[in-house]
Amino acid sequence: MAVTLRGRLATSQFGAMEANSSRELEARNYLEKHRIMELLTYLASALLFFRPEKPREYLISILERLRTAKVSGVAFPFFMDNSNIAAMFQMLDSSNKGSISFIQYKEALKTLGLCTADEVLKDDGHGITCEKFMCEVNKKTQEIWSAF
Amino acid sequence: MDATTAPHRIPPEMPQYGEANHVFELMQNMLEQLLIQQPEDPIPFMIEHLQRDNDYVPKIVILGPPASGKTTIAMWLRKHLNSNLLSVESLMAKEYSSLAADARTRYQKFQTLPDMLLVRLVQERLREEDCVRRGWILDGIPETREQALLIQTLGVSPRHVIVLSAPDTVLIERNLGKRIDPQTGEIYHTTFDWPPESEIQNRLIAPAGISEGETARRLLEYHRNIVRILPSYPKIVKVITADQPCVDVFYQALTYVQTIHRSNAPFTPRVLLCGPVGSGKSLQAALLAEKYGLVNVCCGQLLKEAMADKSKYGEMIRPFFEKETAGPSYIIMKVLRQLLDQQDCAERGWVLHGFPRDRDQACLMDSMGYKPNRVFFLNVPFDSIIERLTLRRTDPVTGERSHLMYKPPPTMEIQARLLQSPKDSEEQIRLRTELFYRNSAELQEFYGQAITLNGDQDPYTVFEYIESGIINPLPKKVP
């Protein structure tokens, strides 16, 4: 649901801007550079999942933690830890063969909000194993968080 | 289909929380500010934005021809909403600002201000703390399309734009009687708005430039400009006619300014229709279900289906039904739960009618987590109910239902054999209506934000009212 939220936010913002295309390009670059959409998706997902009594204070606390984590290099407050990733892999690999297909892998990354629909990922033809899945998910999450 | 491509099952608490706390609007406002300001360091900026909490602060632009009463309305709105008023004069009169001093000298020399200077003055004023915290009202700015575009590019956008309009002749006449109090700046009028205290009366002076010719010239200029300014603010403009008493204009402006515009937030309607028997609940529910794809949950129908299916709940209900008394709430609730818990009900939304009938049932439903987000009470006077119900007939041969006034049977032969259901006798109807009204006050209190409608109109009119009640955001309770 957070993904549809993000889609609606993006279209409503860009629909509202009637400025010439260089401003629009500037705005898009800004969003990309600071990974704003991923951050907002994460914030919205956290809000809807934990449903705190006071949403603004909760959001402020997450952002404060992010700010200190960035400065001091302490671990980021990840949304999913390793046991969650392993559980997700098991759900995908329903027949227990030990690896998932490339299409499943791409869909899973999209659901987690870790890659956009048109990003090209290499397909090495061997299927993705559990360790590789965990490793890729962690790497991508790190990449995103390091931009904040 | 594996877990990634199957449709997501979202627990209903999530959309309920999202709607109740306006999560979408919160995120949208934050994204808007981020895109406008584009700060180098987004996270501290976002923290500050959230702490300021000024998403719903007034941001109003009031435009109108000379003598339409803009300044008066703007001043009253400012007092009522406890906000800040910006006009060309007040901006130029600012102290400690080099821009304002520059503006004053230019105005004295040329009698007008260059657009860019005015817009920069506005921007400077809006950045100050009190405007950020309590909002702003712009009186007569922007004057031209160029100013409007410049203001937009600087990221200043109002949420409500009020345009006053009146016929030119009225305005020219009105302007002749304009008087200003030099001490307070309040505007009075010789005919419409004469101050009661004689000391104010003695102070009043007539401002410059109110002769007929002057006003006509300014009106011409205004009409030329306003046509090109309005397209910059689609969907948020409201035109109020200024040719009525000041107080009326003010109240219309105030109600408009306090409405919230529809947002793009995802919304699944969970509608509850309440009303006495014969008010049209089933009909409206069927119309809603057909147009919006909601699931029509008719309580009476559900119970009858349960009994026909001979399910275990059906068997429990049967003795109550045969004795024609209402069944115990918890059994009815269980039957309802089976339907409301299904995936398609949660996804598409539902329309419920026939339950709850009193406060206890409403509390029960609420505690189980089924909270409707729109509640409608249909009011129909007793005589209309009698008219609608006592004339209902059923054809025993074909099973077709008809109404002697609204949907008469096609032939005399059919009409001869029509039967009336014993439940539609006047006595029965009276009993059932009284039962409803006994409990309705409590129900209305329980569902605080319920919308009451006049059900005594033709079905499609009532349907339109219900639709607008669902689509428009619920009015925010003004503190």
mmCIF file of N, CA and C in Angstrom, chain A residues 39 42-43 46-47 50 56-67 77 145, chain B residues 43 47:
data_model
loop_
_atom_site.group_PDB
_atom_site.id
_atom_site.type_symbol
_atom_site.label_atom_id
_atom_site.label_comp_id
_atom_site.label_asym_id
_atom_site.label_seq_id
_atom_site.Cartn_x
_atom_site.Cartn_y
_atom_site.Cartn_z
ATOM 1 N N LEU A 39 12.790 7.407 1.052
ATOM 2 C CA LEU A 39 12.660 7.798 2.456
ATOM 3 C C LEU A 39 11.203 7.976 2.839
ATOM 4 N N TYR A 42 9.489 4.695 3.167
ATOM 5 C CA TYR A 42 9.829 4.053 4.422
ATOM 6 C C TYR A 42 9.056 4.684 5.581
ATOM 7 N N LEU A 43 8.981 6.027 5.613
ATOM 8 C CA LEU A 43 8.280 6.699 6.712
ATOM 9 C C LEU A 43 6.806 6.323 6.716
ATOM 10 N N ALA A 46 6.363 2.775 7.894
ATOM 11 C CA ALA A 46 6.541 2.656 9.351
ATOM 12 C C ALA A 46 5.306 3.156 10.079
ATOM 13 N N LEU A 47 4.773 4.286 9.625
ATOM 14 C CA LEU A 47 3.575 4.844 10.268
ATOM 15 C C LEU A 47 2.412 3.858 10.208
ATOM 16 N N PHE A 50 3.271 0.545 12.428
ATOM 17 C CA PHE A 50 3.286 0.650 13.877
ATOM 18 C C PHE A 50 2.107 1.434 14.427
ATOM 19 N N ARG A 56 3.097 12.617 14.192
ATOM 20 C CA ARG A 56 4.189 13.569 13.944
ATOM 21 C C ARG A 56 5.378 13.319 14.837
ATOM 22 N N GLU A 57 5.118 13.094 16.143
ATOM 23 C CA GLU A 57 6.243 12.859 17.055
ATOM 24 C C GLU A 57 6.993 11.615 16.650
ATOM 25 N N TYR A 58 6.246 10.581 16.204
ATOM 26 C CA TYR A 58 6.908 9.352 15.807
ATOM 27 C C TYR A 58 7.822 9.580 14.624
ATOM 28 N N LEU A 59 7.297 10.340 13.617
ATOM 29 C CA LEU A 59 8.119 10.620 12.442
ATOM 30 C C LEU A 59 9.359 11.415 12.835
ATOM 31 N N ILE A 60 9.158 12.390 13.732
ATOM 32 C CA ILE A 60 10.310 13.186 14.159
ATOM 33 C C ILE A 60 11.340 12.286 14.816
ATOM 34 N N SER A 61 10.882 11.314 15.630
ATOM 35 C CA SER A 61 11.858 10.459 16.311
ATOM 36 C C SER A 61 12.639 9.606 15.316
ATOM 37 N N ILE A 62 11.939 9.089 14.267
ATOM 38 C CA ILE A 62 12.666 8.292 13.272
ATOM 39 C C ILE A 62 13.712 9.151 12.581
ATOM 40 N N LEU A 63 13.308 10.386 12.196
ATOM 41 C CA LEU A 63 14.238 11.233 11.471
ATOM 42 C C LEU A 63 15.419 11.622 12.346
ATOM 43 N N GLU A 64 15.159 11.846 13.645
ATOM 44 C CA GLU A 64 16.271 12.174 14.541
ATOM 45 C C GLU A 64 17.256 11.020 14.604
ATOM 46 N N ARG A 65 16.688 9.792 14.705
ATOM 47 C CA ARG A 65 17.583 8.629 14.780
ATOM 48 C C ARG A 65 18.429 8.526 13.522
ATOM 49 N N LEU A 66 17.784 8.806 12.372
ATOM 50 C CA LEU A 66 18.516 8.755 11.111
ATOM 51 C C LEU A 66 19.637 9.771 11.102
ATOM 52 N N ARG A 67 19.315 10.964 11.613
ATOM 53 C CA ARG A 67 20.313 12.021 11.578
ATOM 54 C C ARG A 67 21.512 11.657 12.425
ATOM 55 N N PRO A 77 18.354 2.286 11.475
ATOM 56 C CA PRO A 77 17.180 1.529 11.920
ATOM 57 C C PRO A 77 16.512 0.865 10.721
ATOM 58 N N TRP A 145 20.274 3.962 2.213
ATOM 59 C CA TRP A 145 20.438 4.721 3.449
ATOM 60 C C TRP A 145 21.661 5.610 3.415
ATOM 61 N N ILE B 43 17.053 15.894 5.831
ATOM 62 C CA ILE B 43 16.516 15.366 7.093
ATOM 63 C C ILE B 43 16.278 16.450 8.154
ATOM 64 N N ILE B 47 12.577 17.471 9.760
ATOM 65 C CA ILE B 47 12.295 17.495 11.201
ATOM 66 C C ILE B 47 11.661 18.834 11.564
#
